[in-house]
Short mmCIF file of C-alpha atoms and ligand atoms in Angstrom, two decimals:
data_model
loop_
_atom_site.label_atom_id
_atom_site.label_comp_id
_atom_site.label_asym_id
_atom_site.label_seq_id
_atom_site.Cartn_x
_atom_site.Cartn_y
_atom_site.Cartn_z
CA UNK N 459 0.01 -0.20 -0.11
CA UNK N 460 1.18 4.00 -0.97
CA UNK N 461 0.82 6.49 1.06
CA UNK N 462 -1.86 8.34 0.93
CA UNK N 463 -0.81 11.74 -0.06
CA UNK N 464 -2.84 15.40 -0.66
CA UNK N 465 -1.75 17.78 -3.52
CA UNK N 466 -2.96 21.15 -3.18
CA UNK N 467 -2.86 22.77 -6.69
CA UNK N 468 -3.70 21.24 -10.19
CA UNK N 469 -1.17 23.64 -12.39
CA UNK N 470 1.68 22.20 -13.70
CA UNK N 471 3.29 20.75 -10.12
CA UNK N 472 0.35 19.20 -8.89
CA UNK N 473 -0.83 17.47 -11.95
CA UNK N 474 3.42 16.31 -12.16
CA UNK N 475 3.62 15.50 -8.83
CA UNK N 476 -0.36 12.74 -10.01
CA UNK N 477 1.18 11.92 -12.79
CA UNK N 478 4.48 10.41 -11.09
CA UNK N 479 2.33 8.93 -8.45
CA UNK N 480 0.23 7.06 -11.37
CA UNK N 481 3.19 6.16 -12.58
CA UNK N 482 4.52 4.50 -9.76
CA UNK N 483 1.28 2.82 -9.31
CA UNK N 484 0.00 5.25 -6.18
CA UNK N 485 -3.45 6.02 -6.60
CA UNK N 486 -3.96 7.10 -2.87
CA UNK N 487 -3.94 10.66 -3.68
CA UNK N 488 -6.42 13.49 -3.68
CA UNK N 489 -5.85 16.64 -6.20
CA UNK N 490 -7.22 19.37 -4.20
CA UNK N 491 -7.93 22.38 -6.70
CA UNK N 492 -9.29 25.53 -5.87
CA UNK N 493 -10.45 26.71 -9.09
CA UNK N 494 -12.89 25.21 -11.56
CA UNK N 495 -10.61 23.31 -13.77
CA UNK N 496 -7.35 22.32 -14.04
CA UNK N 497 -3.62 24.70 -15.24
CA UNK N 498 -3.17 27.08 -12.39
CA UNK N 499 -2.12 30.08 -13.34
CA UNK N 500 -2.52 28.98 -17.26
CA UNK N 501 -6.33 28.30 -16.85
CA UNK N 502 -6.15 32.03 -14.22
CA UNK N 503 -4.17 34.60 -16.87
CA UNK N 504 -6.88 34.29 -20.05
CA UNK N 505 -5.60 38.64 -20.83
CA UNK N 506 -5.38 38.94 -24.77
CA UNK N 507 -1.81 37.77 -25.34
CA UNK N 508 -1.25 35.89 -22.52
CA UNK N 509 1.48 33.48 -23.24
CA UNK N 510 4.62 32.16 -22.38
CA UNK N 511 8.17 33.61 -22.90
CA UNK N 512 10.04 29.84 -22.45
CA UNK N 513 10.07 27.47 -26.08
CA UNK N 514 6.80 25.66 -25.58
CA UNK N 515 9.69 22.44 -26.23
CA UNK N 516 11.05 23.01 -22.66
CA UNK N 517 7.76 24.53 -21.21
CA UNK N 518 6.13 21.35 -20.95
CA UNK N 519 7.02 18.05 -18.92
CA UNK N 520 10.15 15.55 -19.99
CA UNK N 521 8.19 13.02 -20.24
CA UNK N 522 5.08 13.77 -22.16
CA UNK N 523 6.81 16.04 -25.15
CA UNK N 524 3.89 17.19 -27.91
CA UNK N 525 4.55 17.67 -31.06
CA UNK N 526 1.61 19.72 -32.02
CA UNK N 527 2.88 23.03 -30.66
CA UNK N 528 2.09 25.39 -32.61
CA UNK N 529 4.13 28.21 -32.56
CA UNK N 530 8.36 28.21 -30.84
CA UNK N 531 6.39 30.09 -27.84
CA UNK N 532 3.24 28.97 -27.17
CA UNK N 533 -0.30 30.47 -26.07
CA UNK N 534 -2.03 30.50 -23.33
CA UNK N 535 -4.78 28.45 -24.37
CA UNK N 536 -1.52 26.09 -25.98
CA UNK N 537 -1.07 25.53 -22.58
CA UNK N 538 -3.87 25.53 -20.47
CA UNK N 539 -4.51 22.04 -23.83
CA UNK N 540 -1.76 20.82 -22.91
CA UNK N 541 -2.07 20.42 -19.33
CA UNK N 542 -5.81 19.44 -19.87
CA UNK N 543 -4.04 16.49 -22.03
CA UNK N 544 -1.73 15.81 -19.50
CA UNK N 545 -4.14 15.23 -17.02
CA UNK N 546 -6.60 12.95 -19.53
CA UNK N 547 -4.06 10.61 -20.51
CA UNK N 548 -2.97 9.19 -17.45
CA UNK N 549 -5.68 9.08 -15.48
CA UNK N 550 -5.38 11.92 -13.08
CA UNK N 551 -8.73 13.84 -12.86
CA UNK N 552 -11.10 10.47 -11.08
CA UNK N 553 -8.80 12.13 -8.24
CA UNK N 554 -8.89 15.82 -8.54
CA UNK N 555 -11.50 17.46 -6.46
CA UNK N 556 -12.50 21.13 -8.10
CA UNK N 557 -13.38 24.43 -6.46
CA UNK N 558 -12.46 22.40 -3.40
CA UNK N 559 -9.95 25.36 -1.02
CA UNK N 560 -7.09 23.50 1.58
CA UNK N 561 -7.83 25.73 4.45
CA UNK N 562 -6.23 24.72 6.63
CA UNK N 563 -3.12 21.61 7.66
CA UNK N 564 -3.06 20.27 10.67
CA UNK N 565 -0.18 17.41 11.28
CA UNK N 566 -1.19 15.18 13.68
CA UNK N 567 1.68 14.18 16.11
CA UNK N 568 -0.42 10.66 17.46
CA UNK N 569 -1.39 9.10 14.63
CA UNK N 570 1.27 11.20 12.58
CA UNK N 571 -1.15 12.13 9.87
CA UNK N 572 -1.61 15.23 8.67
CA UNK N 573 -5.26 16.73 8.97
CA UNK N 574 -6.13 18.59 6.08
CA UNK N 575 -9.19 20.35 6.19
CA UNK N 576 -10.73 21.53 2.59
CA UNK N 577 -13.79 24.18 1.86
CA UNK N 578 -16.02 23.54 -1.46
CA UNK N 579 -18.19 21.12 -3.73
CA UNK N 580 -15.83 18.83 -3.27
CA UNK N 581 -16.90 18.57 -6.90
CA UNK N 582 -14.91 15.92 -9.06
CA UNK N 583 -12.40 16.93 -11.77
CA UNK N 584 -13.92 14.68 -14.08
CA UNK N 585 -15.67 16.45 -17.22
CA UNK N 586 -18.67 14.91 -17.42
CA UNK N 587 -19.42 15.58 -13.87
CA UNK N 588 -18.76 19.22 -14.38
CA UNK N 589 -22.45 19.59 -14.65
CA UNK N 590 -22.91 19.00 -10.88
CA UNK N 591 -21.99 21.54 -8.29
CA UNK N 592 -22.20 19.99 -5.21
CA UNK N 593 -22.76 21.71 -1.84
CA UNK N 594 -19.93 24.14 -0.72
CA UNK N 595 -18.72 22.69 2.70
CA UNK N 596 -16.00 21.69 5.46
CA UNK N 597 -14.49 18.33 5.37
CA UNK N 598 -11.61 17.03 7.57
CA UNK N 599 -9.30 13.84 6.25
CA UNK N 600 -6.14 12.49 7.31
CA UNK N 601 -3.53 12.01 4.61
CA UNK N 602 0.35 10.54 5.21
CA UNK N 603 1.87 12.97 3.16
CA UNK N 604 1.04 16.83 2.06
CA UNK N 605 2.71 18.45 -1.20
CA UNK N 606 1.57 21.86 -1.43
CA UNK N 607 1.85 22.61 -5.73
CA UNK N 608 0.23 25.98 -5.35
CA UNK N 609 2.67 28.51 -7.00
CA UNK N 610 4.60 31.61 -6.97
CA UNK N 611 2.08 33.71 -8.70
CA UNK N 612 -1.05 32.55 -7.88
CA UNK N 613 -2.38 35.83 -5.54
CA UNK N 614 -3.18 39.05 -7.68
CA UNK N 615 -1.04 42.22 -6.17
CA UNK N 616 -3.32 45.38 -5.91
CA UNK N 617 -2.10 47.98 -5.40
CA UNK N 618 -3.16 50.59 -2.97
CA UNK N 619 -4.12 53.66 -4.85
CA UNK N 620 -6.24 56.45 -2.20
CA UNK N 621 -9.32 56.72 -4.40
CA UNK N 622 -9.53 53.06 -6.53
CA UNK N 623 -12.76 51.89 -5.02
CA UNK N 624 -14.69 55.88 -6.66
CA UNK N 625 -13.49 54.98 -10.44
CA UNK N 626 -16.99 54.27 -11.88
CA UNK N 627 -15.98 52.49 -14.84
CA UNK N 628 -14.67 48.67 -14.91
CA UNK N 629 -11.52 47.93 -13.18
CA UNK N 630 -9.43 45.15 -13.17
CA UNK N 631 -6.28 42.84 -12.79
CA UNK N 632 -4.61 41.08 -15.32
CA UNK N 633 -4.68 37.92 -13.94
CA UNK N 634 -8.52 38.06 -13.01
CA UNK N 635 -9.30 39.46 -16.88
CA UNK N 636 -13.13 40.74 -17.41
CA UNK N 637 -14.24 39.05 -20.84
CA UNK N 638 -17.72 41.28 -20.50
CA UNK N 639 -15.62 44.69 -20.79
CA UNK N 640 -15.72 45.75 -24.71
CA UNK N 641 -12.42 47.94 -25.06
CA UNK N 642 -13.51 48.73 -28.74
CA UNK N 643 -13.27 52.74 -29.00
CA UNK N 644 -12.13 53.61 -24.96
CA UNK N 645 -10.30 55.21 -23.19
CA UNK N 646 -8.16 52.78 -21.07
CA UNK N 647 -5.47 52.99 -18.85
CA UNK N 648 -2.83 50.10 -18.12
CA UNK N 649 -0.68 50.15 -14.97
CA UNK N 650 2.40 48.59 -14.54
CA UNK N 651 4.80 47.55 -17.59
CA UNK N 652 6.35 43.89 -16.60
CA UNK N 653 5.68 40.47 -18.29
CA UNK N 654 1.48 40.29 -18.17
CA UNK N 655 1.60 44.30 -19.17
CA UNK N 656 4.14 44.08 -21.93
CA UNK N 657 1.76 40.38 -23.34
CA UNK N 658 -1.71 42.59 -23.37
CA UNK N 659 -0.34 45.95 -24.37
CA UNK N 660 0.02 45.38 -27.79
CA UNK N 661 -4.22 43.89 -28.31
CA UNK N 662 -4.80 46.32 -26.21
CA UNK N 663 -3.15 49.42 -27.78
CA UNK N 664 -5.30 47.65 -30.91
CA UNK N 665 -8.91 47.96 -29.67
CA UNK N 666 -8.72 50.81 -27.68
CA UNK N 667 -9.18 54.09 -28.57
CA UNK N 668 -6.49 56.12 -26.71
CA UNK N 669 -3.94 53.86 -24.09
CA UNK N 670 -2.67 55.49 -21.20
CA UNK N 671 0.34 53.23 -20.21
CA UNK N 672 1.51 54.06 -16.47
CA UNK N 673 4.89 52.72 -15.82
CA UNK N 674 6.81 53.36 -12.55
CA UNK N 675 10.31 51.78 -13.50
CA UNK N 676 11.38 50.76 -16.97
CA UNK N 677 12.20 47.08 -17.04
CA UNK N 678 14.62 45.78 -19.89
CA UNK N 679 13.09 43.46 -22.72
CA UNK N 680 14.73 41.30 -25.68
CA UNK N 681 13.47 40.23 -28.21
CA UNK N 682 11.01 37.11 -28.43
CA UNK N 683 11.61 35.38 -31.72
CA UNK N 684 8.51 34.39 -32.27
CA UNK N 685 8.27 31.39 -35.54
CA UNK N 686 4.84 29.48 -36.49
CA UNK N 687 5.75 25.49 -36.15
CA UNK N 688 3.48 24.68 -39.45
CA UNK N 689 2.52 21.34 -40.84
CA UNK N 690 5.96 19.99 -41.56
CA UNK N 691 8.17 21.37 -38.98
CA UNK N 692 5.22 19.34 -36.28
CA UNK N 693 5.48 16.24 -38.43
CA UNK N 694 9.32 16.09 -37.77
CA UNK N 695 8.62 16.65 -34.79
CA UNK N 696 5.99 13.74 -35.10
CA UNK N 697 7.71 11.38 -36.42
CA UNK N 698 11.67 11.47 -35.69
CA UNK N 699 11.22 12.23 -31.62
CA UNK N 700 15.03 12.58 -31.56
CA UNK N 701 14.39 15.98 -33.05
CA UNK N 702 12.44 16.81 -30.65
CA UNK N 703 14.70 15.92 -27.58
CA UNK N 704 17.87 17.37 -29.89
CA UNK N 705 15.31 21.13 -30.04
CA UNK N 706 14.79 20.70 -26.67
CA UNK N 707 18.16 19.91 -25.22
CA UNK N 708 19.59 22.88 -27.65
CA UNK N 709 17.32 25.64 -25.90
CA UNK N 710 18.04 24.28 -22.32
CA UNK N 711 21.79 24.72 -23.26
CA UNK N 712 21.63 27.85 -24.94
CA UNK N 713 19.29 28.96 -21.54
CA UNK N 714 21.76 27.72 -19.23
CA UNK N 715 24.82 28.91 -21.12
CA UNK N 716 24.38 31.97 -22.38
CA UNK N 717 21.79 33.86 -19.98
CA UNK N 718 22.22 32.26 -16.42
CA UNK N 719 26.06 33.56 -16.77
CA UNK N 720 24.63 37.25 -17.44
CA UNK N 721 22.28 36.47 -14.11
CA UNK N 722 25.62 35.89 -12.34
CA UNK N 723 27.67 38.74 -13.46
CA UNK N 724 29.20 36.33 -15.54
CA UNK N 725 30.61 36.51 -19.94
CA UNK N 726 26.79 37.47 -21.22
CA UNK N 727 25.90 40.40 -18.96
CA UNK N 728 27.45 42.89 -21.66
CA UNK N 729 26.01 41.09 -24.51
CA UNK N 730 22.30 40.29 -23.48
CA UNK N 731 22.68 43.95 -22.20
CA UNK N 732 23.87 44.83 -25.70
CA UNK N 733 21.10 43.27 -26.72
CA UNK N 734 18.56 45.07 -25.12
CA UNK N 735 19.57 48.42 -25.98
CA UNK N 736 20.08 47.57 -29.67
CA UNK N 737 16.14 45.36 -29.33
CA UNK N 738 15.36 49.64 -27.39
CA UNK N 739 16.83 51.71 -30.17
CA UNK N 740 15.91 49.85 -33.50
CA UNK N 741 11.91 49.94 -31.77
CA UNK N 742 11.72 53.11 -30.52
CA UNK N 743 13.27 55.88 -32.76
CA UNK N 744 12.33 58.66 -30.39
CA UNK N 745 15.22 59.57 -28.06
CA UNK N 746 12.15 61.04 -25.47
CA UNK N 747 10.31 58.25 -25.41
CA UNK N 748 13.76 55.88 -25.42
CA UNK N 749 15.03 57.99 -22.36
CA UNK N 750 11.86 57.19 -20.33
CA UNK N 751 12.38 53.38 -21.58
CA UNK N 752 15.98 52.88 -20.81
CA UNK N 753 16.28 51.49 -17.61
CA UNK N 754 18.93 52.47 -14.58
CA UNK N 755 19.62 49.06 -12.73
CA UNK N 756 21.32 46.53 -13.61
CA UNK N 757 20.16 43.62 -16.26
CA UNK N 758 18.15 40.74 -15.32
CA UNK N 759 17.78 42.77 -11.17
CA UNK N 760 14.17 42.65 -12.18
CA UNK N 761 12.40 39.83 -14.46
CA UNK N 762 13.58 40.58 -17.92
CA UNK N 763 10.59 40.96 -20.24
CA UNK N 764 10.55 38.35 -23.30
CA UNK N 765 8.73 40.13 -26.05
CA UNK N 766 8.69 42.18 -29.21
CA UNK N 767 5.35 43.33 -29.90
CA UNK N 768 6.08 46.01 -26.03
CA UNK N 769 7.61 48.46 -27.69
CA UNK N 770 6.62 49.03 -31.81
CA UNK N 771 2.87 49.42 -29.66
CA UNK N 772 4.49 52.50 -26.71
CA UNK N 773 5.35 53.83 -30.15
CA UNK N 774 2.08 54.40 -31.59
CA UNK N 775 0.64 57.38 -31.72
CA UNK N 776 -2.35 56.56 -29.63
CA UNK N 777 -0.41 55.16 -26.69
CA UNK N 778 1.53 57.81 -24.02
CA UNK N 779 3.53 56.16 -21.74
CA UNK N 780 3.28 58.35 -18.32
CA UNK N 781 6.09 58.34 -15.67
CA UNK N 782 4.30 61.06 -13.60
CA UNK N 783 3.93 59.71 -10.42
CA UNK N 784 0.19 58.13 -9.45
CA UNK N 785 -1.05 60.89 -6.74
CA UNK N 786 -4.70 58.64 -6.82
CA UNK N 787 -7.56 57.30 -8.76
CA UNK N 788 -10.50 59.98 -8.98
CA UNK N 789 -14.51 58.59 -10.76
CA UNK N 790 -12.49 59.71 -14.34
CA UNK N 791 -9.51 58.06 -14.55
CA UNK N 792 -6.06 58.27 -13.37
CA UNK N 793 -4.38 60.91 -11.64
CA UNK N 794 -0.96 61.82 -11.74
CA UNK N 795 1.60 64.71 -10.10
CA UNK N 796 0.73 66.45 -13.67
CA UNK N 797 -2.75 66.21 -13.64
CA UNK N 798 -5.68 64.00 -14.42
CA UNK N 799 -5.52 61.22 -17.31
CA UNK N 800 -9.05 60.68 -18.10
CA UNK N 801 -10.08 56.80 -18.64
CA UNK N 802 -12.81 54.64 -19.18
CA UNK N 803 -11.25 51.35 -18.00
CA UNK N 804 -8.54 50.32 -15.84
CA UNK N 805 -6.07 47.72 -16.01
CA UNK N 806 -4.33 46.83 -13.03
CA UNK N 807 -1.13 44.75 -14.76
CA UNK N 808 0.82 45.20 -11.17
CA UNK N 809 1.66 41.78 -10.20
CA UNK N 810 1.68 38.99 -7.29
CA UNK N 811 1.87 38.59 -4.14
CA UNK N 812 5.07 36.66 -4.75
CA UNK N 813 6.84 36.50 -1.43
CA UNK N 814 4.00 35.06 0.72
CA UNK N 815 4.32 31.54 -0.04
CA UNK N 816 1.08 29.59 0.71
CA UNK N 817 -0.94 32.10 2.13
CA UNK N 818 -3.92 31.69 3.40
CA UNK N 819 -3.18 28.36 3.81
CA UNK N 820 -2.68 27.52 7.64
CA UNK N 821 0.11 24.91 8.32
CA UNK N 822 1.22 23.63 11.71
CA UNK N 823 3.28 20.89 12.13
CA UNK N 824 4.97 19.40 15.39
CA UNK N 825 4.43 21.38 19.00
CA UNK N 826 2.07 23.90 17.60
CA UNK N 827 4.40 25.82 14.84
CA UNK N 828 2.84 27.93 12.96
CA UNK N 829 4.62 28.17 9.16
CA UNK N 830 3.77 31.89 8.62
CA UNK N 831 5.41 32.26 12.27
CA UNK N 832 8.09 30.44 10.81
CA UNK N 833 8.49 32.06 7.90
CA UNK N 834 7.75 35.71 9.54
CA UNK N 835 11.36 36.49 8.29
CA UNK N 836 10.77 35.15 4.66
CA UNK N 837 9.80 31.84 3.13
CA UNK N 838 12.57 29.47 2.70
CA UNK N 839 12.64 25.61 3.11
CA UNK N 840 15.50 22.89 2.50
CA UNK N 841 15.94 22.59 -0.96
CA UNK N 842 12.93 24.98 -1.51
CA UNK N 843 11.33 21.20 -0.84
CA UNK N 844 11.28 20.74 3.12
CA UNK N 845 11.06 22.72 6.52
CA UNK N 846 12.27 21.63 10.08
CA UNK N 847 9.22 20.94 12.04
CA UNK N 848 6.36 20.03 8.69
CA UNK N 849 6.89 15.72 8.74
CA UNK N 850 5.94 15.20 5.40
CA UNK N 851 5.01 18.17 4.39
CA UNK N 852 6.79 19.02 0.58
CA UNK N 853 6.54 21.91 -1.69
CA UNK N 854 6.91 22.48 -5.62
CA UNK N 855 8.20 25.89 -6.86
CA UNK N 856 8.56 26.54 -2.91
CA UNK N 857 10.54 29.12 -1.94
CA UNK N 858 13.77 30.35 -3.67
CA UNK N 859 13.18 27.50 -6.65
CA UNK N 860 12.19 30.25 -9.52
CA UNK N 861 14.36 30.92 -12.55
CA UNK N 862 15.23 34.25 -14.22
CA UNK N 863 16.35 32.37 -16.89
CA UNK N 864 15.10 28.73 -17.75
CA UNK N 865 12.13 26.95 -17.78
CA UNK N 866 10.16 26.18 -14.37
CA UNK N 867 8.71 22.95 -15.20
CA UNK N 868 12.04 21.51 -14.83
CA UNK N 869 13.09 22.36 -11.52
CA UNK N 870 9.46 21.01 -10.27
CA UNK N 871 10.24 17.59 -12.16
CA UNK N 872 13.28 17.21 -9.83
CA UNK N 873 11.49 18.20 -7.21
CA UNK N 874 8.83 15.35 -8.07
CA UNK N 875 12.19 13.32 -8.39
CA UNK N 876 13.48 14.19 -4.98
CA UNK N 877 9.91 13.95 -3.32
CA UNK N 878 8.71 10.12 -5.12
CA UNK N 879 12.39 9.32 -3.46
CA UNK N 880 11.42 10.22 -0.43
CA UNK N 881 8.13 7.85 -0.39
CA UNK N 882 9.94 4.89 0.40
CA UNK N 883 11.55 6.26 3.51
CA UNK N 884 9.02 7.67 4.93
CA UNK N 885 6.75 4.47 4.74
CA UNK N 886 9.66 2.46 6.09
CA UNK N 887 10.83 4.97 8.95
CA UNK N 888 8.00 7.24 9.47
CA UNK N 889 7.25 10.57 9.26
CA UNK N 890 10.72 12.61 7.94
CA UNK N 891 11.23 16.21 8.54
CA UNK N 892 14.58 17.62 7.54
CA UNK N 893 16.85 18.53 10.04
CA UNK N 894 17.66 22.06 11.37
CA UNK N 895 21.52 21.78 10.96
CA UNK N 896 20.73 20.83 6.95
CA UNK N 897 18.60 23.64 7.08
CA UNK N 898 21.20 26.22 8.46
CA UNK N 899 23.90 24.34 5.59
CA UNK N 900 21.62 25.51 3.17
CA UNK N 901 20.01 29.01 4.47
CA UNK N 902 24.52 29.39 4.12
CA UNK N 903 24.99 27.95 1.08
CA UNK N 904 22.35 29.80 -0.54
CA UNK N 905 23.06 33.08 1.13
CA UNK N 906 26.97 32.61 -0.43
CA UNK N 907 25.72 31.94 -3.71
CA UNK N 908 23.00 34.71 -3.50
CA UNK N 909 25.88 36.95 -3.19
CA UNK N 910 26.85 37.00 -6.84
CA UNK N 911 23.58 37.22 -8.35
CA UNK N 912 22.83 40.65 -10.41
CA UNK N 913 18.84 40.38 -8.43
CA UNK N 914 20.54 41.79 -5.14
CA UNK N 915 21.79 45.11 -6.84
CA UNK N 916 19.79 48.24 -6.48
CA UNK N 917 16.50 47.20 -7.54
CA UNK N 918 12.82 46.15 -6.56
CA UNK N 919 11.52 42.87 -7.85
CA UNK N 920 8.94 40.62 -7.18
CA UNK N 921 11.81 37.88 -6.36
CA UNK N 922 12.56 40.14 -3.16
CA UNK N 923 10.40 40.13 0.49
CA UNK N 924 9.66 43.59 2.31
CA UNK N 925 12.57 43.29 3.92
CA UNK N 926 14.79 42.98 1.06
CA UNK N 927 15.70 39.25 1.30
CA UNK N 928 15.69 36.88 -2.05
CA UNK N 929 13.12 34.77 -1.29
CA UNK N 930 11.66 33.56 -4.46
CA UNK N 931 14.67 32.80 -6.53
CA UNK N 932 17.60 30.07 -7.21
CA UNK N 933 20.84 31.58 -7.79
CA UNK N 934 23.14 28.32 -8.79
CA UNK N 935 22.47 26.73 -12.25
CA UNK N 936 20.31 24.21 -13.27
CA UNK N 937 22.45 21.32 -13.68
CA UNK N 938 23.10 22.40 -10.07
CA UNK N 939 19.98 22.06 -9.13
CA UNK N 940 19.06 18.68 -10.77
CA UNK N 941 21.95 17.01 -8.74
CA UNK N 942 21.23 18.29 -5.48
CA UNK N 943 17.94 16.64 -5.86
CA UNK N 944 18.72 13.93 -7.95
CA UNK N 945 18.29 11.54 -4.72
CA UNK N 946 17.22 12.21 -0.41
CA UNK N 947 20.19 11.93 1.40
CA UNK N 948 18.54 10.27 4.74
CA UNK N 949 21.44 12.20 7.05
CA UNK N 950 19.43 15.50 6.08
CA UNK N 951 16.40 14.37 8.06
CA UNK N 952 15.37 12.64 10.95
CA UNK N 953 12.67 10.08 11.35
CA UNK N 954 10.02 8.87 13.65
CA UNK N 955 10.97 5.89 13.55
O1 N01 O 181 3.94 41.48 -12.52
P1 N01 O 181 5.42 42.22 -11.68
P2 N01 O 181 3.41 40.67 -13.89
N1 N01 O 181 1.83 51.94 -8.73
O2 N01 O 181 5.78 42.24 -10.95
C1 N01 O 181 3.67 47.60 -11.34
C2 N01 O 181 5.45 35.97 -14.92
N2 N01 O 181 5.20 35.97 -16.86
O3 N01 O 181 2.52 40.27 -13.17
O4 N01 O 181 8.56 47.52 -11.42
C3 N01 O 181 2.65 51.95 -10.17
O5 N01 O 181 6.66 41.69 -12.89
C4 N01 O 181 5.28 47.45 -11.19
O6 N01 O 181 6.10 48.86 -11.28
P3 N01 O 181 7.73 48.68 -10.51
C5 N01 O 181 6.93 36.34 -15.24
O7 N01 O 181 8.10 35.53 -14.30
C6 N01 O 181 5.58 34.90 -17.12
O8 N01 O 181 3.59 41.34 -15.35
O9 N01 O 181 7.63 47.64 -9.46
N3 N01 O 181 2.86 50.92 -10.55
C7 N01 O 181 5.68 46.53 -12.22
O10 N01 O 181 5.74 47.29 -13.64
C8 N01 O 181 7.09 38.06 -14.52
O11 N01 O 181 8.02 38.57 -14.08
C9 N01 O 181 5.39 35.63 -18.46
O12 N01 O 181 8.35 49.86 -10.41
C10 N01 O 181 3.03 49.44 -10.05
C11 N01 O 181 4.11 46.23 -12.20
O13 N01 O 181 2.99 46.85 -11.88
C12 N01 O 181 5.93 37.41 -13.10
O14 N01 O 181 4.88 36.91 -14.10
C13 N01 O 181 3.74 36.48 -18.62
C14 N01 O 181 2.24 49.53 -8.90
C15 N01 O 181 4.10 44.36 -11.76
O15 N01 O 181 5.14 43.65 -12.57
C16 N01 O 181 5.24 38.66 -12.86
O16 N01 O 181 4.75 39.38 -13.72
C17 N01 O 181 3.78 37.06 -18.04
C18 N01 O 181 1.72 50.64 -8.03
N4 N01 O 181 1.20 50.88 -7.34
C19 N01 O 181 4.18 36.95 -16.56
N5 N01 O 181 2.90 48.20 -8.66
C20 N01 O 181 5.20 33.97 -19.03
O17 N01 O 181 5.38 34.41 -20.20
C21 N01 O 181 2.60 47.37 -8.93
N6 N01 O 181 3.40 47.94 -10.25
C22 N01 O 181 6.12 32.75 -19.15
#
């Protein structure tokens, strides 16, 4: 008999975990999903232009190659189709409970199990049962293992700007796009200029009568060399699977060999910086606008925007880049230090509450320790996966496992393999928790590696918490992370038996 496993979240991470459990013949797992379907961030972010700036053949599971990608950089719908296909193909849906939020998880020391409390309809993830909405109810169930797969960018961040609620027109966050609002012929304000804004601004500019883009800090932008995979290319990928492997490996090595050093103060920093400045010069002929869009901090400190349509949209005559500070939102629009800019619709492309890992789930480990208290100075976890005093709790895409240069799916696969490696130990020797000494050593090595990274330089970003600690990113290379997570080291853990 395998362990009972509660997986929280049915995005890339949760689905990967469930697939590997299935492949290992363990079907005693439940996947809790607060939304109405699988897909995580790719279900939530439906703004026009939403897509991935990591190539599709790398932004997918290594064990589930897909020859149907129609572009080099996939759109949101295509990624969602892929994830839905995975859920169907591996028979995960009967294990998924949709519209079901994990409210709390408390480790019961007597039983050596987690008491997982959920709220929601408990609706099955099977498509044919979607029509039937169950009643909202609270439940408590026991599990041997809890795997959190809630992601880092799942809770929208809305800024605190005076007067926001006074605005009389529609307003919404990029990750909660209101498709009932027609932007045709309207004056639109977009606040924020990160990756989400860069993707949604071009289609919005095409539809709206006028667009004001409120930029607080310019981003470094490099081109996105998108391409269509026609029938011939897809046939090659399909009939010659080796071609897909080679292509994927090539993208991976390029990201690792050329982009990673740019973030670590290595040889390619000047090359990537020049590429960004050339891109800016080529796409923005107006020197005044170019000056506004030129960052004054090192490249890579904030997430680099990878996009070829963003600058041309900003250069349109019906688009203004506003850099004056926003003072308040009024019923009519956005007021800056320069005056009022009227708007019919306001779009907040203002990012996510990225450093508040696992909020709002209440997790209580041994001796009544609350995870959010342990993390009051910033979230941290051994390998980004395990936390002392929280036996049999594992995290996917946890603290310090985000990347600025390569595919997160790679990191998730490393973490899932590691957790799968833990299962025989915890079945044999009882609940396992990482030793505080192992966590301390991990923290020290992380701090040392972080010293070389550009994220520490003088910029604010979603990688850092309010105290300026980088809680989100992995400072090493991805081959190093793969090596470190190859298999659990029993000496790093304390076992109940
Ligand atoms: O969010 P962000 P995002 N007043 O935090 C501004 C991933 N992603 O949703 O820089 C005015 O990057 C803020 O300004 P500043 C990707 O990893 C991936 O765009 O803080 N402005 C900034 O411009 C990405 O990095 C894809 O000064 C305010 C913006 O809002 C991550 O998601 C696609 C403000 C927020 O930018 C997040 O991107 C899209 C205020 N009070 C996203 N508060 C892929 O292709 C915030 N801002 C894989």
